[in-house]
DNA sequence: ACGAATACTGTTAACGTTAACTGTCAGTGT
DNA sequence: ACACTGACAGTTAACGTTAACAGTATTCGT
């Protein structure tokens, strides 16, 4: 009851040795044209498919990397996954996805969750904060790359530059003459949102302005909408003239509520969001947004991880961790204008 | 330069045989409590991690399934992937994703793209039509499940019931007294859109109504918006009183454009979309939509695939293919009302 | 015509794991 | 006291592949 034909089967029908078949299959080593043709015919005849388990065992590599994330449906994660699969494909690697439960709170747990998978390296999308970043040392010998802006000693990291993004938004508003610039944070568990909040506050103070923190949202458009209805008065009175929202969904909700309140965007209030992800969903979008370049981050994460994996295979030890931040770009669609005069 | 400790290393430090260590690692077979403790200590000491390549080679299974899709960012595919990873996880299987290039046009090519991956079964998300569905016979011995509503003999299939969805939309409009019901199709390459179109036309004729096909769109909100601006007159004149759009993005564009044209939804025109996916992105959403239950489809696809894989492992041959359609549900948010009187 | 390089093919021995079998010892029932 | 059972541990072989080495035939330069 053999499920798959093996090298031995091909070798038998072709009348050559296993090694010759292997040479044809891998392309390594010399084989005469006649023999190659004979082997290829035999392969077709018996329906040979290389057994990747045996290959992996022999070569010590699976040609696959693992990706761990908490929520596959989150806006950014899809972009990341896109970049990761794209870059991995280009290098002939497959991508194995593992969704982490909310009970996972440490990097060590993430490692355990992926320990038994057939993979050569790991990319962890760290939307939530893990508690052992300072003390963590890898158990596995597979290289680990974290997608986070937090500092970690023992692993490579890469992320969008959340702090630079917040500064860019504040500066953009300020350069239009705004001084009453508010920030709408995302949920507390989001590392990205926290960094944005801190950088926002710091920059505001640097410019001699007072930070104006709105109550933190849940990333949804409905939250932004409800909040917009509440703060309409503050905008009308000029207590707020610009809002930096931690994501586009909430910004879009704000936008619509403020318009419905009879306010003009950007006339009465400027708006900047983050993600640059709504243009397919929302028609005629007029919302300035910071593009996180998720696919680019995903691609680079793969490059870092595979470079480490290959170095390890050659030399036996991992290269020193690298840490990268990718700058965000402000995409202008006309939701920021000169500050209103009151 | 050993990268990973092996059973042999553990056996040596624990002073037992490899097989005993294996028994502890897998939990199969009898081991005394004292020996087990000794082995577990040794495992910790040398940092043992089971080698999944060797396991897979020995057991003939990777505990992983492959998923092939054309576009990971497409609305439905994310939901599918969510359901797939969830169900696979629950059965202890990992999910490996492979993105297909646009040059892939046959199932045979898909098979080749996944042939070398460490997987036990394959799920193909068939957004685009593949040309060899009638003639295809699997080369690999891994079970293949297609996510498509098209008929295929040689593989199991599952999908949302696109035809039933179109009928549901038409019937819902009709039951509100509408007769001038238009359909806005998606791009021609989309199998789902084509089935919806055909079923829409058939149902309209069944009800004695004339099909009203709008020029096909590209799934984006902007397209819907532009079209909405164009057909405002038709709505005002009563030539169109209801529109069934092939996805929510286009429906949302229509909605906004028609509102801007001074028309009332649902007063002047009823609207139904497909996907039920906008509620996070768009605030205060008032769009009736057919939910495809993507996560449910993903889960069932995994069940079908793993059942086949396990049957094959036990008996040596695959079970007969199954074919399932999952009904869509109409989620009402108030974009359909009584037909206007003209 | 000679040794040397080259092209090609075969043999052997692992990679780490586990199924199947063999052996030992203590406990049980008669 | 006997065979008999079950709990436990060890030995052997194999899963399919490929690196390293060992051959043989062919070609080349002198």
XYZ file of C-alpha atoms (C1' of nucleotides) in Angstrom:
744
model
C 0.000 0.000 0.000
C 2.631 2.514 -0.990
C 1.161 5.987 -1.099
C 3.910 7.721 -2.995
C 6.480 6.421 -5.404
C 9.994 6.828 -4.024
C 13.410 7.274 -5.542
C 13.858 3.538 -5.327
C 10.808 2.896 -7.492
C 12.001 5.317 -10.115
C 15.500 3.858 -10.000
C 14.133 0.356 -10.505
C 11.988 1.205 -13.520
C 14.695 3.370 -15.061
C 17.395 0.798 -14.405
C 19.732 3.227 -12.648
C 20.820 3.863 -9.079
C 18.837 5.873 -6.554
C 21.557 8.463 -6.447
C 21.253 9.117 -10.143
C 17.555 9.673 -9.759
C 18.268 11.998 -6.861
C 20.698 13.912 -9.037
C 18.059 14.368 -11.684
C 15.488 15.382 -9.113
C 17.661 17.983 -7.419
C 19.732 19.110 -10.387
C 22.922 18.695 -8.364
C 25.709 16.738 -9.975
C 26.337 15.432 -13.455
C 23.936 13.235 -15.412
C 24.142 12.438 -19.121
C 21.312 13.633 -21.315
C 20.273 10.079 -22.201
C 20.115 8.947 -18.586
C 18.296 12.098 -17.544
C 15.611 11.465 -20.161
C 15.274 7.849 -19.069
C 14.898 8.922 -15.443
C 12.396 11.644 -16.248
C 10.305 9.130 -18.178
C 10.400 6.722 -15.271
C 9.420 9.517 -12.889
C 6.396 10.296 -14.968
C 5.545 6.627 -15.315
C 5.495 5.872 -11.593
C 4.226 9.323 -10.607
C 7.196 10.291 -8.509
C 6.888 13.213 -6.064
C 9.780 14.044 -3.756
C 9.019 13.344 -0.122
C 9.597 16.595 1.659
C 9.870 14.950 5.052
C 12.801 12.853 3.943
C 14.362 15.831 2.217
C 13.945 17.982 5.276
C 15.383 15.292 7.513
C 18.375 14.866 5.247
C 18.979 18.525 4.494
C 18.042 19.860 7.883
C 15.718 22.475 6.421
C 12.041 22.579 5.593
C 12.033 25.436 3.156
C 9.261 26.907 5.242
C 8.874 29.631 7.842
C 6.265 29.994 10.545
C 4.236 33.106 11.248
C 2.521 33.609 14.589
C -0.128 36.265 15.061
C -3.041 36.914 17.368
C -5.649 37.990 14.855
C -5.503 37.246 11.178
C -8.351 39.611 10.373
C -6.667 42.745 11.727
C -6.006 45.285 8.983
C -2.268 45.396 9.282
C -1.788 41.686 9.669
C -3.243 40.931 6.284
C -0.777 43.319 4.697
C 2.051 41.754 6.645
C 1.009 38.286 5.611
C 0.847 39.430 2.022
C 4.403 40.759 2.153
C 5.621 37.706 4.010
C 4.141 35.172 1.615
C 5.344 37.181 -1.343
C 8.934 37.399 -0.142
C 9.010 33.821 1.084
C 7.672 32.567 -2.233
C 10.363 34.499 -4.057
C 12.994 32.578 -2.101
C 11.242 29.260 -2.546
C 9.947 29.104 1.003
C 6.434 28.293 2.155
C 4.656 30.115 4.964
C 2.932 28.354 7.828
C 0.490 30.395 9.851
C -0.334 29.832 13.468
C -2.955 31.852 15.283
C -2.181 32.469 18.932
C -4.857 32.295 21.586
C -5.400 35.257 23.859
C -3.963 33.192 26.685
C -0.512 33.469 25.149
C 1.327 36.108 27.120
C 5.017 35.335 26.713
C 7.434 34.785 23.867
C 8.335 31.472 25.447
C 4.731 30.352 24.970
C 4.840 31.444 21.348
C 7.949 29.377 20.853
C 6.277 26.334 22.338
C 3.231 26.847 20.125
C 5.456 26.664 17.065
C 8.045 24.190 18.307
C 6.657 21.133 16.572
C 5.930 22.756 13.217
C 7.973 21.898 10.149
C 9.644 25.302 9.844
C 13.132 26.822 9.663
C 12.403 30.201 11.187
C 9.728 32.158 13.004
C 8.144 35.567 12.529
C 6.030 36.774 15.433
C 3.581 39.587 14.838
C 3.491 41.209 18.238
C 0.298 43.254 18.260
C -0.042 42.536 21.955
C 2.671 43.004 24.483
C 4.439 39.896 25.677
C 5.769 39.994 29.193
C 9.124 38.265 28.903
C 10.803 40.343 26.230
C 13.607 41.411 28.531
C 14.469 38.001 29.884
C 13.637 35.811 26.883
C 16.299 33.557 25.440
C 15.340 31.220 22.624
C 14.953 27.513 23.378
C 14.667 26.489 19.778
C 17.534 26.960 17.430
C 15.275 28.471 14.803
C 15.801 32.197 14.278
C 12.996 34.415 15.548
C 12.063 37.797 14.123
C 9.605 39.959 16.006
C 7.393 42.508 14.361
C 7.395 45.086 17.109
C 8.796 48.489 17.852
C 9.693 47.478 21.398
C 13.340 46.816 22.218
C 14.313 43.155 22.516
C 17.855 41.945 22.998
C 17.764 38.341 21.942
C 15.803 38.509 18.667
C 15.766 40.590 15.534
C 12.936 43.113 15.354
C 11.301 45.192 12.670
C 8.256 47.422 12.653
C 6.724 50.563 11.320
C 8.140 53.598 13.081
C 5.169 54.390 15.288
C 6.870 57.277 17.059
C 7.911 58.943 13.812
C 4.355 58.557 12.568
C 2.915 60.379 15.546
C 5.482 63.158 15.143
C 4.679 63.429 11.440
C 0.977 63.827 12.148
C 1.513 66.432 14.861
C 4.009 68.336 12.732
C 1.694 68.284 9.742
C -1.127 69.770 11.765
C 1.233 72.285 13.386
C 2.588 73.407 10.034
C -1.001 74.250 9.064
C -1.273 76.422 12.114
C -3.133 74.002 14.375
C -2.481 74.116 18.111
C -5.486 72.274 19.580
C -4.480 68.848 18.239
C -6.186 65.851 19.831
C -5.193 62.207 19.755
C -7.649 59.304 19.646
C -5.838 56.209 20.969
C -6.660 52.584 20.254
C -7.146 49.942 22.951
C -4.623 49.677 25.749
C -3.441 46.221 24.766
C -2.124 47.537 21.478
C 1.589 48.194 21.649
C 1.444 50.317 18.504
C -1.242 52.561 19.934
C 0.699 53.083 23.149
C 3.852 54.114 21.339
C 1.872 56.485 19.157
C 0.283 58.024 22.232
C 3.591 58.571 24.013
C 5.267 60.021 20.941
C 2.267 62.259 20.329
C 2.419 63.631 23.874
C 6.175 64.123 23.696
C 6.010 66.003 20.410
C 3.145 68.187 21.557
C 5.135 69.233 24.616
C 8.231 69.821 22.485
C 6.179 72.271 20.453
C 4.879 73.908 23.590
C 1.389 72.535 23.067
C -0.801 70.717 25.506
C -1.625 67.080 24.683
C -5.349 66.479 24.272
C -6.154 62.818 24.789
C -9.566 61.601 23.703
C -11.004 58.514 25.427
C -9.433 55.435 23.911
C -11.357 53.565 21.231
C -11.698 49.979 20.059
C -10.460 50.456 16.481
C -14.023 50.413 15.043
C -15.696 52.996 12.843
C -18.738 52.945 15.103
C -16.669 54.069 18.049
C -15.269 56.957 16.040
C -18.790 57.833 14.928
C -20.168 57.910 18.461
C -17.206 59.931 19.696
C -17.611 62.348 16.791
C -21.205 62.994 17.830
C -20.005 63.711 21.380
C -17.169 66.067 20.578
C -18.989 68.044 17.901
C -19.367 70.866 20.395
C -15.665 70.954 21.213
C -14.899 71.306 17.529
C -17.525 73.993 17.023
C -16.129 75.985 19.937
C -12.597 75.645 18.643
C -11.414 73.623 21.642
C -10.307 70.986 19.114
C -9.211 71.884 15.584
C -7.382 68.732 14.573
C -7.594 65.039 15.420
C -4.972 62.371 14.945
C -6.776 59.019 15.142
C -4.843 55.837 15.830
C -6.434 54.095 12.857
C -8.468 54.800 9.746
C -11.636 53.037 10.839
C -12.042 55.321 13.812
C -11.000 58.332 11.726
C -13.642 57.437 9.159
C -16.290 57.248 11.862
C -15.189 60.632 13.189
C -15.286 62.060 9.695
C -18.816 60.975 9.015
C -20.169 62.044 12.417
C -18.540 65.474 12.198
C -19.905 66.019 8.688
C -23.342 64.998 9.910
C -22.950 67.537 12.739
C -22.640 70.206 10.098
C -18.921 70.665 10.505
C -16.537 70.928 7.608
C -13.479 68.706 7.150
C -10.916 70.160 6.741
C -12.513 73.595 7.170
C -13.477 73.256 10.838
C -11.366 70.298 11.834
C -8.366 68.468 10.366
C -8.171 64.688 10.408
C -5.342 62.192 10.041
C -5.650 58.447 10.410
C -3.295 55.489 10.228
C -3.283 52.465 7.893
C -4.206 53.892 4.502
C -6.472 50.929 4.056
C -9.952 52.233 3.309
C -9.710 53.230 -0.317
C -11.232 49.978 -1.588
C -14.046 49.938 0.930
C -15.033 53.580 1.199
C -15.959 55.506 -1.930
C -14.475 58.867 -2.727
C -12.246 58.742 0.310
C -10.986 62.065 1.606
C -8.933 61.068 4.608
C -5.240 61.757 5.119
C -3.562 58.662 6.437
C -0.167 57.337 7.452
C 0.778 54.298 5.407
C 2.575 51.703 7.518
C 3.969 49.870 4.475
C 2.992 46.544 5.908
C 3.914 44.531 2.870
C 7.371 46.094 2.912
C 7.770 45.209 6.584
C 6.635 41.666 5.870
C 9.140 41.309 3.072
C 11.990 42.583 5.183
C 11.007 40.354 8.089
C 11.332 37.382 5.745
C 14.717 38.580 4.517
C 16.021 38.925 8.060
C 14.645 35.555 9.117
C 15.874 33.605 6.127
C 19.275 35.236 6.248
C 19.570 34.112 9.845
C 18.328 30.605 9.042
C 20.791 30.197 6.217
C 23.686 31.604 8.206
C 22.857 29.162 10.943
C 22.800 26.262 8.529
C 26.194 27.203 7.144
C 28.052 28.260 10.238
C 26.045 26.648 13.016
C 25.249 29.842 14.853
C 22.881 32.738 14.384
C 24.051 36.177 13.260
C 23.668 39.116 15.642
C 20.083 40.383 15.911
C 19.168 43.403 13.790
C 16.603 46.056 14.631
C 14.829 48.065 11.968
C 12.151 50.709 11.836
C 10.340 51.503 8.585
C 9.193 55.098 8.248
C 5.518 55.756 7.549
C 4.407 58.031 4.740
C 1.616 60.539 5.016
C -0.831 60.015 2.158
C -2.696 63.258 1.557
C -6.293 63.193 0.411
C -7.403 66.576 1.637
C -8.568 66.148 5.219
C -6.035 68.625 6.602
C -6.237 72.347 5.934
C -5.346 75.629 7.624
C -6.449 75.934 11.229
C -9.774 77.769 11.568
C -9.694 81.244 13.126
C -11.783 81.740 16.232
C 27.823 21.222 15.349
C 24.554 19.611 16.303
C 21.718 22.092 16.029
C 19.109 20.173 17.934
C 19.365 17.561 20.603
C 17.983 14.224 19.418
C 16.402 11.253 21.096
C 19.822 9.657 21.234
C 21.227 12.561 23.246
C 18.388 12.382 25.721
C 18.717 8.603 25.953
C 22.414 8.871 26.684
C 22.073 11.427 29.460
C 19.090 9.637 30.978
C 20.732 6.241 30.713
C 17.813 4.604 28.907
C 17.108 3.457 25.365
C 15.966 5.756 22.567
C 12.678 3.950 22.387
C 11.907 4.750 25.984
C 12.559 8.406 25.338
C 10.320 8.173 22.299
C 7.603 6.633 24.447
C 7.821 9.509 26.879
C 7.812 12.049 24.062
C 4.791 10.612 22.284
C 2.895 9.228 25.267
C 2.431 5.912 23.470
C 3.315 2.797 25.417
C 4.122 2.093 29.047
C 6.815 3.877 31.002
C 7.245 3.755 34.768
C 6.864 7.001 36.671
C 10.498 6.952 37.815
C 11.854 6.453 34.307
C 9.522 9.070 32.889
C 10.795 11.634 35.396
C 14.389 10.757 34.613
C 13.732 11.157 30.883
C 11.880 14.437 31.293
C 14.802 15.809 33.315
C 17.226 14.742 30.630
C 15.036 16.335 27.962
C 15.105 19.616 29.789
C 18.830 19.327 30.385
C 19.787 18.856 26.751
C 16.980 21.031 25.378
C 15.260 18.334 23.387
C 12.740 19.299 20.674
C 11.203 16.598 18.515
C 12.342 16.789 14.909
C 9.196 17.067 12.873
C 10.909 16.014 9.663
C 11.906 12.688 11.135
C 8.486 12.285 12.697
C 6.767 13.067 9.439
C 9.009 10.682 7.539
C 8.331 7.920 10.009
C 4.625 8.555 10.494
C 3.864 9.562 6.940
C 2.024 12.687 8.045
C 3.040 16.262 8.648
C 0.146 17.392 10.775
C -0.203 20.276 8.364
C -2.467 21.256 5.493
C -1.774 23.578 2.590
C -4.017 26.400 1.445
C -3.694 27.851 -2.036
C -5.334 31.136 -2.965
C -4.851 33.858 -5.520
C -5.218 36.904 -3.314
C -4.852 36.910 0.415
C -6.226 40.420 0.760
C -9.618 39.642 -0.788
C -12.437 40.094 1.710
C -13.695 36.558 1.698
C -10.318 34.907 1.717
C -9.387 36.358 5.058
C -12.530 34.945 6.567
C -11.829 31.590 4.987
C -8.295 31.603 6.290
C -9.582 32.454 9.733
C -11.960 29.498 9.709
C -9.325 27.216 8.259
C -6.625 28.058 10.793
C -9.142 27.827 13.613
C -10.403 24.378 12.632
C -6.949 23.074 11.780
C -5.594 24.266 15.113
C -8.404 22.501 16.908
C -7.291 19.220 15.334
C -3.621 19.872 15.988
C -2.798 20.712 12.386
C -0.815 23.652 11.094
C -1.779 25.666 8.031
C 0.640 26.499 5.242
C -0.366 29.238 2.848
C 0.704 29.485 -0.731
C -0.246 32.407 -2.936
C -0.807 31.518 -6.567
C 0.409 33.743 -9.372
C -2.040 34.969 -11.969
C -0.335 32.696 -14.468
C -1.816 29.664 -12.723
C -4.753 28.556 -14.823
C -5.217 24.856 -14.083
C -5.680 22.682 -11.036
C -2.709 20.656 -12.195
C -0.540 23.757 -11.856
C -1.884 24.350 -8.370
C -0.957 20.814 -7.459
C 2.556 21.307 -8.726
C 2.876 24.567 -6.789
C 2.101 22.692 -3.576
C 3.718 19.357 -4.391
C 6.928 19.911 -2.462
C 5.367 21.398 0.658
C 5.304 19.491 3.927
C 1.524 18.993 3.997
C -1.021 16.178 4.251
C -3.878 17.779 2.347
C -4.742 20.739 0.180
C -7.486 23.351 0.197
C -7.741 25.438 -2.953
C -9.666 28.701 -2.832
C -10.914 28.942 -6.376
C -11.831 32.580 -6.826
C -10.782 32.329 -10.440
C -11.898 29.664 -12.822
C -9.424 26.919 -13.565
C -9.666 25.357 -16.981
C -9.127 21.679 -16.285
C -11.832 20.987 -13.718
C -13.554 18.439 -15.913
C -10.502 16.444 -16.852
C -8.415 16.840 -13.712
C -7.241 13.778 -11.854
C -4.938 14.235 -8.879
C -1.263 13.390 -9.299
C -0.464 13.693 -5.643
C -1.987 11.346 -3.175
C -2.884 14.197 -0.855
C -6.610 14.895 -0.682
C -7.721 18.114 -2.354
C -10.723 20.185 -1.346
C -11.841 22.998 -3.603
C -13.673 26.047 -2.380
C -15.908 26.584 -5.369
C -19.525 26.251 -6.358
C -18.585 24.735 -9.702
C -19.074 21.000 -10.207
C -15.899 18.908 -10.053
C -15.855 15.134 -10.150
C -12.481 14.213 -8.785
C -12.257 16.422 -5.669
C -14.439 17.417 -2.781
C -15.933 20.896 -3.048
C -17.581 23.346 -0.706
C -18.725 26.920 -1.125
C -21.304 29.480 -0.241
C -24.477 28.911 -2.195
C -24.125 31.742 -4.686
C -27.261 30.859 -6.609
C -29.423 30.721 -3.480
C -27.996 34.092 -2.455
C -29.063 35.718 -5.708
C -32.518 34.195 -5.395
C -32.787 35.392 -1.804
C -31.945 38.945 -2.808
C -34.379 38.978 -5.723
C -37.126 37.419 -3.617
C -36.570 39.897 -0.813
C -36.936 42.818 -3.182
C -39.942 41.199 -4.866
C -41.665 40.588 -1.546
C -41.398 44.336 -0.925
C -43.155 44.957 -4.198
C -40.130 45.771 -6.328
C -40.165 44.816 -9.996
C -37.377 46.945 -11.475
C -34.542 45.064 -9.751
C -31.066 45.593 -11.163
C -27.919 43.523 -10.654
C -24.414 44.962 -10.423
C -21.947 42.158 -11.310
C -18.303 41.879 -10.309
C -15.464 41.257 -12.741
C -15.806 38.491 -15.307
C -12.979 36.413 -13.894
C -14.889 35.908 -10.666
C -16.682 32.583 -10.634
C -18.869 33.696 -7.740
C -20.032 36.784 -9.584
C -20.898 34.795 -12.682
C -23.018 32.309 -10.765
C -24.777 35.141 -8.978
C -25.522 36.797 -12.303
C -26.961 33.671 -13.881
C -29.085 32.837 -10.850
C -30.288 36.438 -10.682
C -31.384 36.364 -14.325
C -33.060 32.980 -13.924
C -34.999 34.038 -10.846
C -36.087 37.305 -12.430
C -37.491 35.438 -15.421
C -39.172 32.916 -13.127
C -40.993 35.829 -11.501
C -41.914 37.233 -14.874
C -39.541 40.166 -14.473
C -36.963 41.440 -16.888
C -33.307 41.169 -15.766
C -31.594 44.541 -15.555
C -27.839 44.129 -15.772
C -25.673 47.085 -14.813
C -22.186 47.322 -16.342
C -19.890 45.032 -14.414
C -17.686 46.541 -11.726
C -14.270 45.865 -10.215
C -15.373 45.192 -6.610
C -14.298 48.692 -5.427
C -16.372 51.289 -3.632
C -15.201 53.931 -6.069
C -16.708 52.032 -8.969
C -20.018 51.808 -7.160
C -19.834 55.507 -6.388
C -19.218 56.506 -9.998
C -21.970 54.199 -11.215
C -24.339 55.617 -8.597
C -23.754 59.120 -9.946
C -24.552 57.861 -13.455
C -27.729 55.984 -12.691
C -29.215 58.570 -10.356
C -31.583 59.552 -13.149
C -32.789 56.006 -13.688
C -33.618 55.745 -10.021
C -35.370 59.111 -9.966
C -37.478 58.115 -12.964
C -38.370 54.778 -11.380
C -36.615 52.755 -14.077
C -34.656 51.142 -11.236
C -36.107 50.740 -7.730
C -33.767 48.120 -6.301
C -30.151 47.106 -6.792
C -28.496 43.850 -5.872
C -24.740 44.487 -5.865
C -22.297 41.603 -6.094
C -20.339 42.864 -3.092
C -20.582 45.310 -0.212
C -17.836 47.648 -1.348
C -19.661 48.462 -4.563
C -22.985 48.592 -2.712
C -21.492 51.082 -0.264
C -20.283 53.262 -3.119
C -23.737 53.146 -4.687
C -25.315 54.020 -1.372
C -23.212 57.078 -0.825
C -23.554 58.361 -4.394
C -27.334 57.902 -4.418
C -27.665 59.708 -1.077
C -25.534 62.526 -2.441
C -27.853 62.667 -5.470
C -30.653 63.470 -3.099
C -32.251 60.052 -3.276
C -33.451 58.138 -0.246
C -32.334 54.614 0.613
C -34.552 52.670 1.064
C -37.279 55.206 0.195
C -36.393 55.651 -3.467
C -34.200 52.643 -4.014
C -33.524 49.399 -2.166
C -29.986 48.035 -1.820
C -28.545 44.618 -1.010
C -24.876 43.718 -1.032
C -22.846 40.592 -0.383
C -20.146 39.875 2.234
C -21.446 41.520 5.378
C -17.960 42.781 5.961
C -18.136 46.536 6.314
C -19.424 46.990 9.824
C -15.952 47.541 11.318
C -14.841 49.945 8.622
C -17.950 51.978 7.916
C -19.713 53.743 10.771
C -23.425 53.478 11.323
C -23.782 51.041 8.474
C -27.262 50.741 6.971
C -26.742 48.194 4.227
C -28.529 44.866 3.913
C -26.028 42.200 3.052
C -25.781 38.479 2.421
C -23.357 36.839 4.826
C -21.327 34.123 3.128
C -20.276 32.548 6.431
C -16.706 32.288 5.288
C -15.318 31.085 8.572
C -17.901 28.311 8.615
C -16.920 27.291 5.091
C -13.258 27.318 6.084
C -13.937 25.123 9.069
C -15.894 22.609 7.034
C -13.253 22.559 4.324
C -10.728 21.546 6.965
C -13.026 18.845 8.292
C -13.507 17.391 4.830
C -9.804 17.533 4.018
C -8.567 16.039 7.271
C -11.189 13.330 7.222
C -9.959 12.359 3.776
C -6.305 12.517 4.823
C -6.917 10.327 7.850
C -9.014 7.839 5.930
C -6.248 7.606 3.389
C -3.655 6.989 6.064
C -5.726 4.215 7.597
C -7.094 2.486 4.532
C -4.729 3.598 1.796
C -7.372 5.166 -0.384
C -9.390 8.356 -0.358
C -13.084 8.437 0.496
C -15.570 9.479 -2.187
C -15.596 13.239 -2.818
C -18.304 15.253 -1.097
C -19.938 18.410 -2.370
C -21.465 20.979 -0.053
C -23.109 24.353 -0.382
C -23.538 26.624 2.630
C -26.588 28.849 2.527
C -26.084 32.597 2.882
C -28.098 34.646 5.351
C -29.551 38.029 4.638
C -28.483 40.459 7.347
C -31.009 43.279 7.484
C -29.883 46.777 8.365
C -32.643 48.758 6.750
C -31.613 49.379 3.135
C -34.668 47.611 1.706
C -38.174 49.017 1.991
C -41.444 49.035 0.057
C -41.133 49.823 -3.636
C -41.810 53.485 -4.389
C -45.024 54.307 -6.286
C -44.590 56.038 -9.604
C 51.131 6.298 -25.821
C 51.052 7.971 -21.280
C 49.342 10.032 -17.060
C 45.894 13.251 -15.782
C 41.816 15.492 -15.812
C 36.859 15.052 -16.693
C 32.204 13.081 -17.092
C 29.334 10.025 -15.449
C 27.365 6.413 -12.285
C 27.199 3.418 -8.271
C 27.795 2.213 -3.120
C 27.526 3.270 1.577
C 26.036 5.518 5.447
C 23.764 8.433 7.736
C 19.589 12.212 9.137
C 15.880 11.332 13.869
C 12.040 8.925 14.622
C 8.861 5.008 15.714
C 6.425 0.191 14.758
C 7.133 -4.373 15.668
C 9.325 -7.588 18.041
C 11.989 -9.693 21.944
C 13.184 -10.163 26.578
C 12.846 -9.624 31.632
C 10.638 -9.474 35.936
C 6.892 -9.320 39.309
C 2.357 -10.638 40.383
C -1.706 -13.867 39.837
C -4.546 -17.941 39.899
C -4.708 -22.865 40.225
C 5.335 -24.991 42.026
C 3.483 -24.061 37.501
C 2.173 -21.685 33.497
C 0.201 -17.191 32.480
C -0.445 -12.482 32.287
C 0.819 -7.659 32.178
C 4.074 -3.909 32.951
C 8.116 -2.289 31.501
C 12.500 -1.682 28.773
C 15.619 -2.787 24.974
C 16.863 -4.130 19.964
C 16.244 -3.959 15.163
C 14.818 -2.172 11.038
C 12.805 0.936 8.175
C 10.643 5.619 6.464
C 12.980 8.470 1.613
C 16.518 11.269 0.835
C 21.313 12.957 -0.127
C 26.522 13.872 1.023
C 30.727 11.724 0.617
C 33.344 8.592 -1.402
C 34.664 5.148 -4.881
C 34.688 3.493 -9.077
C 34.769 3.259 -14.476
C 34.861 5.070 -19.109
C 36.128 8.935 -21.974
C 38.776 12.785 -23.463
C 42.808 15.695 -23.504
C 47.529 17.485 -23.712
C 52.080 16.354 -24.533
